[in-house]
Amino acid sequence: MKSILLLCIGLGLTASFSQAQNQNPYFLDSNFADGGVAVGTNPPWGTLQYRTYNVRTMTIGADDKIVFSGNQSPLFSPLGISGGHYAITRMKADGTMDSSFAVNGHKVFSSGDNGNPILTMNFLKILPDNKMLYAGSQASNPIERYVVFKVNADGSFDNTFGTNGRAVISVGPAMWSNLQNMGVQNTGKILLFGSNSGPQTPFTTSISRLNTNGALDNSFGTNGVLIPNLGFNTNNVRYWMVKVLGDNSFLVAGTHTEATTTTEITHDFIAKFDADGILQTNFGTNGKVILPLINNERLSFQNKEIDVDNNGNIYVNCATNGGSTGVSSVLVYKLNSTGVFENSYGQNGRLTVPNIKFSSWYGYDALLQGDKLLLAGMTDTGMNAPYSLQRLNADGTPDLTFANPTNELTATRETYDHLYHLGLQTNNSIMLGGNGKPGSKAADSIFPVVLRFMELGTVQPPVDTGTSVVNIKDQSQIKVYPNPMRDLLYIEGIKEGIKEDFSVQLFDICGKLMLNGNIKATQAIDCSQLPAGAYWLYLKAANSPTVYSHKIVKQ
């Protein structure tokens, strides 16, 4: 961690103040990577000299480490190339590479390594013990099957899972099995959602469950494979979004397609199953709810997970092509825990989100932050489009405490960014990730990009690992007042006759040192030159291992 240098140069301003005092409540965290932005170039991100690293997932672990996974290629391809090389990359919470994982934080899955060629790898879950499940499809011409890898926290394969850390799953008699999503129950059992088909075989969708060792769970469905009856006239269903709940029941959002002689009819739905795959008939109508459509629209489900708040309210985040209006937009459907639409949310439980576009190139993401919904995407689908980061209140109205004068943060790095993967760290910092170029001149490379946004006054500057930090409000000896203050700040409780002075420092909310010097008992600190805003105060005696901290506000 960075050290706080205690320089005894007398009271006074030591650096120009940060403009962040007049910015939004959330803004780029200057203590993260390079000014709030980390770009994963190669090297050091692995040994394969790739020109394209197309991010398919970004996940934040319980330890706040940042995990990317995606497709790599030595060729330039903004969309990525299916097959070839895939990778998991783990960064520390501060945006530096995590050398304790694989090779300098980077594990490459090359086609043919530990099994047959990999076709797609789109699903990653971090387990409570920091092991990871990485899943997709692999092929042995012409057979295609699900494949699930289990990786230890250090990046090695977990040899207790499948064969040398790899489980290959067949879910039907036909030659092609396509994995559509994955969930993990708190028992460690793995749910796989996908389809089985072939040239002469009807399309069949199923849910499978694996034991913790990667074998099919014979207590689930028939020999580990369940074909649910959702009440449609065919089984032509695709499962797009999944959420495993605390009691191991699970929600699934998907689409049923019904072909007629003249047209194709779709039914977009959300269904609820118990832990063993039985439809919950007390949810919606016989276990499912049809999502209402307007203007002959079609829905797109690029998000992989359904969001559920602490009250059991359900958020289905998707997008519409606009139907006959031709106006595409991101949508949020909100239902209560029993599958009834929250009519006060948007229009009868359906809310259109402005200023976020989507296409096959440009995705979107949504994530609950408490009872508020974060949404991310791009404001346009052209070159150098700005990203859009928004937050909505529980009733669907814009959260004007998130950004000023609206609820939206938007900017562009002008490097062909596709930023729409969301994550949260434990201090409530918002992570926005995706793909981009390291600079406008790098016209033939696409690398992972992640930005961190911090909330005003929530992040303290780092201190030496050899010191302990005590918040002044958690002790009774030292008192700081007034708070909020104007020009003078007083500190009481420093004992008269102490041999060494106390060092005092004020940092702005970006972590920049604003005031630095020494203080004696009863001495007032002149803060008249500081701009209004939030600050962190640090007090420390020269020979003491304790730093006293306090958040103060100047009016």
mmCIF file with all atom_site columns, C-alpha atoms in Angstrom, residues 32 63-67 90-100 425 431 452:
data_model
loop_
_atom_site.group_PDB
_atom_site.id
_atom_site.type_symbol
_atom_site.label_atom_id
_atom_site.label_alt_id
_atom_site.label_comp_id
_atom_site.label_asym_id
_atom_site.label_entity_id
_atom_site.label_seq_id
_atom_site.pdbx_PDB_ins_code
_atom_site.Cartn_x
_atom_site.Cartn_y
_atom_site.Cartn_z
_atom_site.occupancy
_atom_site.B_iso_or_equiv
_atom_site.pdbx_formal_charge
_atom_site.auth_seq_id
_atom_site.auth_comp_id
_atom_site.auth_asym_id
_atom_site.auth_atom_id
_atom_site.pdbx_PDB_model_num
ATOM 1  C CA . PHE A 1 32  ? -7.309  2.906   -9.146  1.00 0.00 ? 32  PHE A CA 1
ATOM 2  C CA . ASP A 1 63  ? -12.226 -10.306 -1.922  1.00 0.00 ? 63  ASP A CA 1
ATOM 3  C CA . ASP A 1 64  ? -12.873 -7.434  -4.411  1.00 0.00 ? 64  ASP A CA 1
ATOM 4  C CA . LYS A 1 65  ? -10.548 -8.960  -6.998  1.00 0.00 ? 65  LYS A CA 1
ATOM 5  C CA . ILE A 1 66  ? -11.612 -8.388  -10.602 1.00 0.00 ? 66  ILE A CA 1
ATOM 6  C CA . VAL A 1 67  ? -11.937 -11.393 -12.902 1.00 0.00 ? 67  VAL A CA 1
ATOM 7  C CA . ARG A 1 90  ? -7.528  -11.888 -12.323 1.00 0.00 ? 90  ARG A CA 1
ATOM 8  C CA . MET A 1 91  ? -6.584  -8.443  -11.068 1.00 0.00 ? 91  MET A CA 1
ATOM 9  C CA . LYS A 1 92  ? -6.172  -7.222  -7.512  1.00 0.00 ? 92  LYS A CA 1
ATOM 10 C CA . ALA A 1 93  ? -8.751  -4.827  -6.129  1.00 0.00 ? 93  ALA A CA 1
ATOM 11 C CA . ASP A 1 94  ? -6.524  -1.853  -6.997  1.00 0.00 ? 94  ASP A CA 1
ATOM 12 C CA . GLY A 1 95  ? -6.272  -2.756  -10.694 1.00 0.00 ? 95  GLY A CA 1
ATOM 13 C CA . THR A 1 96  ? -2.824  -4.384  -10.686 1.00 0.00 ? 96  THR A CA 1
ATOM 14 C CA . MET A 1 97  ? -2.271  -7.937  -11.907 1.00 0.00 ? 97  MET A CA 1
ATOM 15 C CA . ASP A 1 98  ? -2.702  -10.704 -9.322  1.00 0.00 ? 98  ASP A CA 1
ATOM 16 C CA . SER A 1 99  ? 0.527   -12.710 -9.543  1.00 0.00 ? 99  SER A CA 1
ATOM 17 C CA . SER A 1 100 ? -0.881  -15.357 -7.164  1.00 0.00 ? 100 SER A CA 1
ATOM 18 C CA . GLN A 1 425 ? -16.672 -3.849  -4.756  1.00 0.00 ? 425 GLN A CA 1
ATOM 19 C CA . MET A 1 431 ? -16.690 -1.245  -11.745 1.00 0.00 ? 431 MET A CA 1
ATOM 20 C CA . ARG A 1 452 ? -13.668 2.287   -11.162 1.00 0.00 ? 452 ARG A CA 1
#
